[in-house]
């Protein structure tokens, strides 16, 4: 984190950050298929990063058809001896969901954390879903996942200068469960750090192009800031202001 | 972790590990008040560890009446210049709930992690609730909390040789939310590590005395092991077998 320029030049960023891979009752990436086509355009070769799940082969078998149906080739990072070098043979990168701690630890171990960051800042389209959306932000400090693996640091790719909480969940008014609600957990985050947190409900996503950021999809997002009332945004909405550091 | 004897001598342990501080509709620690009296007996001075919440003064004001009503003095660690040394002036320790990452980081920073561990292994009664129960185990790798602070290590006090998931929650069959269920998250833990995980539903607790461990309270616990079917235990139940390393 300290070794990065402050702020980095984000003018060439092309990001698609999806809250969730699958909607209830739908197929894998089905709810964002049109967005993926629009985002990747005439790109061809997509590198898939499967590290958030344990079974990389199975994950590649799941992800490939969703991209092939849209006309893209997909190959998983784990099939290369040197995934960092292999990144250069691809036009775009997609980091899939799963456990965010496991994902980040593996991005660190493979050197992909730095390599993907450099390529994304240089303009390579980056798509993330769930954990893959989380790691694109300042840190994984607003993940919902269990800390099953310890990464060296909680710092993310820092492609955007705020936090995301994927799968954002409203309190269930009928619940008798006393564990913290999602919003309470994010309030606790703001007791420690002051970065804005964007709660992306299942069904919505962010499209970033340089200094522009749009909220898309079918559900609203909730923006939580330290010491301020939460704000709701319904897509389509312009959230470019969040890119200003 | 590696500096600890394997296994430590647990013959003098006295633990009360509660899933949750408050039941829906009840008061703070009300559901386990009788257990606390039975556990602390004629002990007198309880050190409270408030670090899981941000406002230590407010947390002490909340915890003290619950113990005073039962005849115990309670004073919070944060009111001492040297909480480690102050531990020696107390008969028992209670670590309250909140954010587990914040708690663990503060236990590391104050030196209480080692001090509490040593005292508990020497026989000082240790009570934990929620996050305070989590840190008593092998690691915090099965917490539900958001990683808002980065501890040096995920290792816990390792007073018991297994993992606990407090506030264990059954899947909601009517839910359309696609985020992982609690059980799915624990399955992911078992893809990485092989320690047993005991899911303590709100309302149940563990009482450990040397090599004996009893499940108490009003709700069942779910024991999950790698590559094995989950097992349910209804209190009162003898779970001493989980203490065998």
Coordinates of C-alpha atoms in Angstrom, one line a residue:
Chain A
X1 CA 0.0 0.0 0.0
X2 CA 2.7 2.4 1.0
X3 CA 4.7 1.6 -2.2
X4 CA 1.8 2.8 -4.4
X5 CA 1.7 6.3 -5.9
X6 CA -0.9 8.4 -4.1
X7 CA -3.3 8.5 -5.9
X8 CA -2.5 6.2 -8.8
X9 CA -3.4 7.3 -12.3
X10 CA -6.9 5.7 -12.8
X11 CA -7.6 7.4 -16.2
X12 CA -7.4 4.2 -18.2
X13 CA -9.4 1.9 -15.8
X14 CA -12.0 -0.4 -17.3
X15 CA -13.8 -2.2 -14.6
X16 CA -17.0 -4.3 -14.2
X17 CA -17.5 -5.0 -10.5
X18 CA -20.5 -7.4 -9.9
X19 CA -22.0 -8.0 -6.5
X20 CA -22.8 -11.6 -7.0
X21 CA -22.2 -14.3 -9.6
X22 CA -25.6 -15.9 -9.5
X23 CA -29.1 -14.6 -8.8
X24 CA -31.6 -16.8 -7.0
X25 CA -33.2 -19.1 -9.6
X26 CA -30.8 -18.0 -12.4
X27 CA -27.7 -19.4 -14.0
X28 CA -24.0 -18.5 -13.4
X29 CA -23.4 -14.9 -14.5
X30 CA -26.8 -14.9 -16.3
X31 CA -28.0 -11.7 -14.8
X32 CA -25.0 -9.8 -16.0
X33 CA -24.4 -11.5 -19.4
X34 CA -25.4 -8.4 -21.4
X35 CA -23.2 -6.2 -19.2
X36 CA -20.3 -8.6 -19.8
X37 CA -20.8 -8.4 -23.6
X38 CA -21.0 -4.7 -23.5
X39 CA -17.9 -4.5 -21.2
X40 CA -15.6 -6.8 -23.1
X41 CA -16.8 -5.8 -26.6
X42 CA -14.3 -7.2 -29.2
X43 CA -11.8 -8.5 -26.6
X44 CA -11.1 -12.2 -27.2
X45 CA -9.0 -13.9 -24.5
X46 CA -10.0 -13.7 -20.9
X47 CA -7.8 -14.9 -18.1
X48 CA -9.9 -16.4 -15.3
X49 CA -8.6 -16.3 -11.7
X50 CA -10.2 -19.2 -9.8
X51 CA -8.4 -18.9 -6.5
X52 CA -11.4 -18.0 -4.3
X53 CA -12.6 -21.6 -4.6
X54 CA -10.7 -24.7 -3.6
X55 CA -11.3 -26.7 -6.8
X56 CA -9.7 -24.7 -9.6
X57 CA -10.5 -27.2 -12.4
X58 CA -14.1 -27.4 -11.5
X59 CA -14.4 -23.6 -11.2
X60 CA -12.9 -23.2 -14.7
X61 CA -15.4 -25.7 -16.0
X62 CA -18.1 -23.6 -14.5
X63 CA -16.9 -20.3 -15.7
X64 CA -15.8 -21.1 -19.3
X65 CA -19.3 -21.9 -20.8
X66 CA -20.7 -18.6 -19.5
X67 CA -18.0 -16.7 -21.4
X68 CA -17.9 -19.0 -24.5
X69 CA -21.7 -18.4 -24.9
X70 CA -20.8 -14.7 -25.3
X71 CA -18.0 -15.4 -27.8
X72 CA -15.0 -15.2 -25.5
X73 CA -12.2 -17.6 -24.8
X74 CA -11.5 -18.2 -21.1
X75 CA -8.5 -20.0 -19.5
X76 CA -7.8 -20.2 -15.9
X77 CA -4.6 -18.8 -14.3
X78 CA -4.0 -22.1 -12.5
X79 CA -3.3 -23.9 -15.7
X80 CA -0.2 -21.8 -16.4
X81 CA 3.2 -22.4 -14.9
X82 CA 3.6 -18.6 -14.6
X83 CA 0.2 -16.9 -14.4
X84 CA 1.9 -13.5 -14.2
X85 CA 3.6 -13.9 -17.5
X86 CA 0.5 -15.6 -19.0
X87 CA -1.5 -12.4 -18.2
X88 CA 0.3 -10.8 -21.1
X89 CA -1.3 -13.2 -23.6
X90 CA -4.8 -12.2 -22.5
X91 CA -7.0 -9.2 -23.3
X92 CA -9.0 -9.1 -20.0
X93 CA -9.1 -10.7 -16.6
X94 CA -12.0 -12.0 -14.6
X95 CA -11.7 -12.8 -10.9
X96 CA -14.5 -15.1 -9.7
X97 CA -16.2 -15.2 -6.3
X98 CA -15.7 -17.5 -3.3
X99 CA -13.6 -16.9 -0.2
X100 CA -12.0 -13.5 -0.2
X101 CA -9.2 -14.4 2.2
X102 CA -8.2 -17.4 0.3
X103 CA -8.3 -15.4 -3.0
X104 CA -6.1 -12.6 -1.6
X105 CA -3.6 -15.0 -0.1
X106 CA -3.2 -16.7 -3.5
X107 CA -3.0 -13.5 -5.4
X108 CA -0.1 -12.5 -3.1
X109 CA 1.6 -15.9 -3.4
X110 CA 1.4 -16.0 -7.2
X111 CA 2.5 -12.4 -7.7
X112 CA -0.8 -11.7 -9.5
X113 CA -1.8 -9.0 -7.0
X114 CA 0.8 -6.7 -8.4
X115 CA 0.6 -7.9 -12.0
X116 CA -3.2 -7.6 -12.3
X117 CA -3.0 -4.2 -10.6
X118 CA -0.4 -2.9 -13.1
X119 CA -2.3 -4.3 -16.1
X120 CA -5.6 -2.9 -14.9
X121 CA -4.2 0.5 -14.3
X122 CA -2.7 0.3 -17.8
X123 CA -6.2 -0.3 -19.3
X124 CA -6.8 -4.1 -19.3
X125 CA -10.5 -4.7 -18.6
X126 CA -10.9 -6.2 -15.2
X127 CA -14.1 -7.9 -14.2
X128 CA -14.8 -9.1 -10.7
X129 CA -17.6 -10.9 -9.0
X130 CA -18.2 -11.0 -5.3
X131 CA -14.7 -11.8 -3.8
X132 CA -13.3 -10.6 -7.1
X133 CA -15.1 -7.3 -6.6
X134 CA -13.9 -7.1 -3.0
X135 CA -10.2 -7.5 -3.8
X136 CA -10.5 -4.7 -6.5
X137 CA -11.1 -2.1 -3.7
X138 CA -8.9 -0.6 -1.0
X139 CA -9.0 -3.6 1.2
X140 CA -10.9 -6.7 2.0
X141 CA -11.9 -5.2 5.4
X142 CA -15.6 -5.2 4.4
X143 CA -15.9 -8.8 3.2
X144 CA -18.5 -11.1 4.5
X145 CA -16.3 -14.1 4.3
X146 CA -14.8 -16.3 7.0
X147 CA -11.0 -15.7 7.6
X148 CA -10.1 -19.3 6.7
X149 CA -6.7 -18.4 5.4
X150 CA -4.4 -15.5 6.6
X151 CA -3.2 -13.2 3.8
X152 CA 0.0 -11.2 4.4
X153 CA -2.1 -8.0 4.3
X154 CA -5.7 -7.1 4.0
X155 CA -4.9 -4.5 1.3
X156 CA -6.7 -5.1 -2.0
X157 CA -5.8 -4.1 -5.6
X158 CA -6.9 -0.6 -4.7
X159 CA -8.2 0.0 -8.2
X160 CA -11.0 2.1 -6.7
X161 CA -10.5 4.4 -3.6
X162 CA -13.3 3.1 -1.5
X163 CA -14.7 -0.2 0.0
X164 CA -17.3 -2.5 -1.4
X165 CA -19.5 -4.8 0.6
X166 CA -20.8 -7.4 -2.0
X167 CA -24.1 -9.3 -1.3
X168 CA -25.2 -6.4 0.8
X169 CA -28.1 -7.5 2.9
X170 CA -30.8 -5.5 4.6
X171 CA -31.8 -6.4 8.2
X172 CA -34.5 -9.0 8.4
X173 CA -37.2 -7.3 10.6
X174 CA -38.6 -10.6 11.7
X175 CA -35.3 -12.1 12.8
X176 CA -34.6 -13.0 16.4
X177 CA -30.9 -13.6 15.7
X178 CA -28.7 -11.3 17.8
X179 CA -25.6 -11.4 15.6
X180 CA -24.7 -8.1 14.1
X181 CA -26.6 -6.9 11.0
X182 CA -24.6 -6.1 8.0
X183 CA -25.0 -2.4 8.6
X184 CA -23.8 -2.8 12.2
X185 CA -20.7 -4.5 10.9
X186 CA -20.0 -1.6 8.6
X187 CA -20.6 0.8 11.4
X188 CA -17.8 -1.0 13.2
X189 CA -15.6 -0.7 10.2
X190 CA -16.1 3.1 10.3
X191 CA -15.1 3.1 14.0
X192 CA -11.7 2.0 12.7
X193 CA -11.3 3.5 9.2
X194 CA -12.9 6.4 7.3
X195 CA -13.2 5.0 3.7
X196 CA -16.7 5.1 2.2
X197 CA -18.3 1.7 2.0
X198 CA -20.6 0.9 -0.9
X199 CA -23.0 -1.9 -0.2
X200 CA -23.9 -3.7 -3.4
X201 CA -27.1 -5.7 -3.1
X202 CA -27.3 -8.9 -5.1
X203 CA -28.3 -7.8 -8.7
X204 CA -26.3 -4.6 -9.0
X205 CA -22.9 -3.8 -10.3
X206 CA -20.4 -1.0 -11.1
X207 CA -19.0 0.0 -14.4
X208 CA -15.9 2.1 -14.2
X209 CA -14.3 3.8 -17.2
X210 CA -11.5 6.2 -16.2
X211 CA -13.0 8.8 -14.0
X212 CA -16.6 7.7 -14.6
X213 CA -18.5 5.2 -12.5
X214 CA -22.1 4.0 -13.1
X215 CA -24.3 1.9 -11.0
X216 CA -26.1 -0.7 -13.1
X217 CA -28.3 -3.7 -12.6
X218 CA -31.6 -4.2 -11.0
X219 CA -31.1 -3.5 -7.3
X220 CA -30.2 -0.4 -5.3
X221 CA -26.8 0.2 -3.6
X222 CA -26.3 1.7 -0.2
X223 CA -23.5 4.2 0.5
X224 CA -22.3 4.3 4.0
X225 CA -19.9 7.0 5.2
X226 CA -18.4 7.6 8.7
X227 CA -20.5 10.0 10.7
X228 CA -23.1 10.4 7.9
X229 CA -26.5 9.0 7.2
X230 CA -26.6 6.2 4.7
X231 CA -27.7 7.0 1.1
X232 CA -29.5 4.8 -1.4
X233 CA -28.8 4.8 -5.1
X234 CA -31.0 3.1 -7.7
X235 CA -29.5 2.1 -11.0
X236 CA -28.8 3.7 -13.4
X237 CA -26.9 6.1 -11.2
X238 CA -23.8 8.1 -11.6
X239 CA -21.4 7.4 -8.8
X240 CA -18.3 9.0 -10.3
X241 CA -17.9 11.2 -7.3
X242 CA -16.7 8.1 -5.4
X243 CA -13.6 7.9 -7.6
X244 CA -12.3 11.2 -6.5
X245 CA -9.7 10.6 -3.8
Chain B
X1 CA 1.4 -21.0 18.1
X2 CA 4.6 -22.8 17.4
X3 CA 6.1 -21.6 20.7
X4 CA 3.4 -23.4 22.7
X5 CA 3.9 -26.9 24.1
X6 CA 1.9 -29.5 22.2
X7 CA -0.5 -30.0 23.7
X8 CA -0.5 -27.7 26.7
X9 CA -1.5 -29.0 30.1
X10 CA -5.3 -28.2 30.3
X11 CA -5.9 -30.1 33.5
X12 CA -6.6 -26.9 35.5
X13 CA -8.8 -25.1 33.0
X14 CA -12.1 -23.5 34.2
X15 CA -14.0 -22.1 31.2
X16 CA -17.4 -20.8 30.5
X17 CA -17.8 -20.1 26.7
X18 CA -21.1 -18.5 25.8
X19 CA -22.3 -18.2 22.2
X20 CA -24.0 -14.8 22.7
X21 CA -24.3 -12.1 25.3
X22 CA -28.0 -11.4 24.8
X23 CA -31.0 -13.4 23.7
X24 CA -33.7 -11.7 21.7
X25 CA -36.0 -9.9 24.1
X26 CA -33.7 -10.5 27.1
X27 CA -31.2 -8.5 29.0
X28 CA -27.4 -8.5 28.8
X29 CA -26.1 -11.9 30.0
X30 CA -29.6 -12.6 31.5
X31 CA -29.9 -16.0 29.8
X32 CA -26.7 -17.2 31.4
X33 CA -26.8 -15.5 34.8
X34 CA -27.3 -18.7 36.7
X35 CA -24.4 -20.3 34.8
X36 CA -22.2 -17.4 35.7
X37 CA -23.0 -17.7 39.4
X38 CA -22.4 -21.4 39.3
X39 CA -19.2 -20.9 37.4
X40 CA -17.7 -18.1 39.4
X41 CA -18.9 -19.4 42.8
X42 CA -17.1 -17.5 45.6
X43 CA -14.7 -15.7 43.3
X44 CA -14.9 -11.9 43.9
X45 CA -13.0 -9.7 41.4
X46 CA -13.6 -10.1 37.7
X47 CA -11.4 -8.4 35.1
X48 CA -13.5 -7.3 32.1
X49 CA -11.8 -7.2 28.7
X50 CA -13.8 -4.6 26.6
X51 CA -11.6 -4.5 23.5
X52 CA -14.1 -6.0 21.1
X53 CA -16.1 -2.8 21.1
X54 CA -14.8 0.7 20.4
X55 CA -16.2 2.5 23.4
X56 CA -14.6 0.8 26.4
X57 CA -16.1 3.1 29.0
X58 CA -19.6 2.4 27.8
X59 CA -19.0 -1.3 27.5
X60 CA -17.8 -1.4 31.1
X61 CA -20.9 0.5 32.2
X62 CA -23.0 -2.2 30.4
X63 CA -21.1 -5.2 31.8
X64 CA -20.7 -4.1 35.4
X65 CA -24.3 -4.2 36.6
X66 CA -24.8 -7.7 35.2
X67 CA -22.0 -9.0 37.4
X68 CA -22.7 -6.8 40.4
X69 CA -26.3 -8.2 40.4
X70 CA -24.7 -11.6 41.0
X71 CA -22.4 -10.3 43.7
X72 CA -19.2 -9.8 41.7
X73 CA -16.9 -6.8 41.3
X74 CA -16.0 -6.0 37.7
X75 CA -13.4 -3.6 36.5
X76 CA -12.3 -3.2 32.9
X77 CA -8.8 -3.8 31.7
X78 CA -8.7 -0.5 29.9
X79 CA -8.8 1.4 33.2
X80 CA -5.4 0.1 34.2
X81 CA -2.0 1.4 33.0
X82 CA -0.8 -2.1 32.8
X83 CA -3.6 -4.6 32.3
X84 CA -1.3 -7.5 32.3
X85 CA 0.0 -6.8 35.8
X86 CA -3.5 -5.9 36.9
X87 CA -4.7 -9.4 36.0
X88 CA -2.9 -10.6 39.1
X89 CA -5.3 -8.6 41.3
X90 CA -8.3 -10.4 39.9
X91 CA -9.8 -13.8 40.5
X92 CA -11.4 -14.3 37.0
X93 CA -11.5 -12.8 33.6
X94 CA -14.5 -12.1 31.3
X95 CA -13.9 -11.2 27.6
X96 CA -17.0 -9.7 26.1
X97 CA -18.3 -9.8 22.5
X98 CA -18.0 -7.5 19.6
X99 CA -15.6 -7.6 16.7
X100 CA -13.2 -10.5 17.0
X101 CA -10.5 -9.0 14.8
X102 CA -10.4 -5.8 16.9
X103 CA -10.4 -7.8 20.1
X104 CA -7.5 -10.1 19.0
X105 CA -5.4 -7.2 17.7
X106 CA -5.8 -5.4 21.1
X107 CA -5.1 -8.6 23.1
X108 CA -1.8 -8.8 21.1
X109 CA -1.0 -5.1 21.5
X110 CA -1.6 -5.1 25.3
X111 CA 0.2 -8.4 25.9
X112 CA -3.0 -9.8 27.4
X113 CA -3.0 -12.6 24.9
X114 CA -0.1 -14.4 26.5
X115 CA -1.0 -13.3 30.0
X116 CA -4.6 -14.4 29.9
X117 CA -3.6 -17.7 28.3
X118 CA -1.0 -18.4 31.1
X119 CA -3.4 -17.5 33.8
X120 CA -6.2 -19.5 32.4
X121 CA -4.0 -22.6 32.0
X122 CA -3.0 -22.0 35.6
X123 CA -6.6 -22.3 36.7
X124 CA -8.0 -18.7 36.6
X125 CA -11.7 -18.9 35.6
X126 CA -12.1 -17.6 32.0
X127 CA -15.5 -16.6 30.7
X128 CA -16.0 -15.5 27.1
X129 CA -19.0 -14.4 25.2
X130 CA -19.3 -14.4 21.4
X131 CA -15.9 -12.8 20.3
X132 CA -14.6 -13.7 23.7
X133 CA -15.5 -17.3 23.1
X134 CA -14.0 -17.2 19.6
X135 CA -10.6 -16.0 20.8
X136 CA -10.5 -18.8 23.4
X137 CA -10.2 -21.4 20.7
X138 CA -7.4 -22.4 18.3
X139 CA -7.9 -19.5 16.0
X140 CA -10.4 -16.8 15.0
X141 CA -10.7 -18.5 11.5
X142 CA -14.4 -19.4 12.1
X143 CA -15.6 -15.9 13.3
X144 CA -18.6 -14.3 11.6
X145 CA -17.1 -10.8 12.0
X146 CA -15.8 -8.3 9.5
X147 CA -12.0 -8.0 9.3
X148 CA -12.0 -4.3 10.2
X149 CA -8.6 -4.5 11.9
X150 CA -5.7 -6.8 11.0
X151 CA -4.2 -8.8 13.9
X152 CA -0.7 -10.0 13.7
X153 CA -1.9 -13.6 13.6
X154 CA -5.3 -15.3 13.5
X155 CA -4.2 -17.6 16.4
X156 CA -6.4 -17.5 19.4
X157 CA -5.7 -18.3 23.1
X158 CA -5.9 -22.0 22.1
X159 CA -7.4 -22.9 25.5
X160 CA -9.4 -25.6 23.7
X161 CA -8.1 -27.6 20.8
X162 CA -10.9 -27.0 18.3
X163 CA -12.8 -24.1 16.6
X164 CA -16.1 -22.5 17.7
X165 CA -18.5 -20.6 15.5
X166 CA -20.6 -18.5 17.9
X167 CA -24.1 -17.3 16.9
X168 CA -24.3 -20.4 14.7
X169 CA -27.2 -19.9 12.3
X170 CA -29.2 -22.5 10.3
X171 CA -29.9 -21.8 6.7
X172 CA -33.1 -19.9 6.1
X173 CA -35.1 -22.1 3.7
X174 CA -37.2 -19.2 2.4
X175 CA -34.1 -17.0 1.6
X176 CA -33.3 -15.9 -1.9
X177 CA -30.0 -14.5 -0.8
X178 CA -27.1 -16.2 -2.6
X179 CA -24.3 -15.4 -0.2
X180 CA -22.8 -18.5 1.5
X181 CA -24.7 -20.0 4.3
X182 CA -22.9 -20.4 7.6
X183 CA -22.5 -24.1 7.0
X184 CA -21.0 -23.5 3.5
X185 CA -18.5 -21.1 5.1
X186 CA -17.4 -23.7 7.6
X187 CA -17.1 -26.3 4.7
X188 CA -14.7 -23.8 3.1
X189 CA -12.8 -23.7 6.4
X190 CA -12.5 -27.4 6.2
X191 CA -11.0 -27.2 2.7
X192 CA -8.1 -25.4 4.4
X193 CA -7.8 -26.8 7.9
X194 CA -8.9 -30.0 9.7
X195 CA -9.8 -28.8 13.2
X196 CA -13.4 -29.7 14.3
X197 CA -15.8 -26.7 14.3
X198 CA -18.5 -26.5 17.0
X199 CA -21.3 -24.3 15.9
X200 CA -22.9 -22.8 19.1
X201 CA -26.4 -21.6 18.4
X202 CA -27.5 -18.5 20.4
X203 CA -28.7 -19.8 23.8
X204 CA -26.0 -22.5 24.4
X205 CA -22.7 -22.5 26.0
X206 CA -19.8 -24.7 27.1
X207 CA -18.5 -25.4 30.6
X208 CA -15.0 -26.7 30.7
X209 CA -13.4 -28.1 33.8
X210 CA -10.0 -29.8 33.2
X211 CA -10.7 -32.6 30.8
X212 CA -14.4 -32.4 31.1
X213 CA -16.6 -30.3 28.8
X214 CA -20.4 -30.0 29.0
X215 CA -22.8 -28.4 26.6
X216 CA -25.4 -26.3 28.5
X217 CA -28.1 -23.8 27.8
X218 CA -31.3 -24.1 25.8
X219 CA -30.3 -24.7 22.2
X220 CA -28.4 -27.4 20.3
X221 CA -24.9 -27.2 19.0
X222 CA -23.7 -28.5 15.6
X223 CA -20.4 -30.3 15.3
X224 CA -18.8 -30.2 11.9
X225 CA -15.7 -32.2 11.0
X226 CA -13.8 -32.4 7.8
X227 CA -15.1 -35.1 5.5
X228 CA -17.8 -36.2 8.0
X229 CA -21.5 -35.6 8.4
X230 CA -22.4 -32.9 10.8
X231 CA -23.7 -34.0 14.3
X232 CA -26.2 -32.3 16.6
X233 CA -25.9 -32.2 20.4
X234 CA -28.7 -31.1 22.6
X235 CA -27.9 -29.8 26.1
X236 CA -27.1 -31.2 28.6
X237 CA -24.4 -33.1 26.6
X238 CA -21.0 -34.4 27.4
X239 CA -18.5 -33.1 24.7
X240 CA -15.3 -33.9 26.7
X241 CA -14.1 -36.0 23.7
X242 CA -13.5 -32.7 21.9
X243 CA -10.8 -31.8 24.4
X244 CA -8.7 -34.8 23.5
X245 CA -6.0 -33.5 21.1

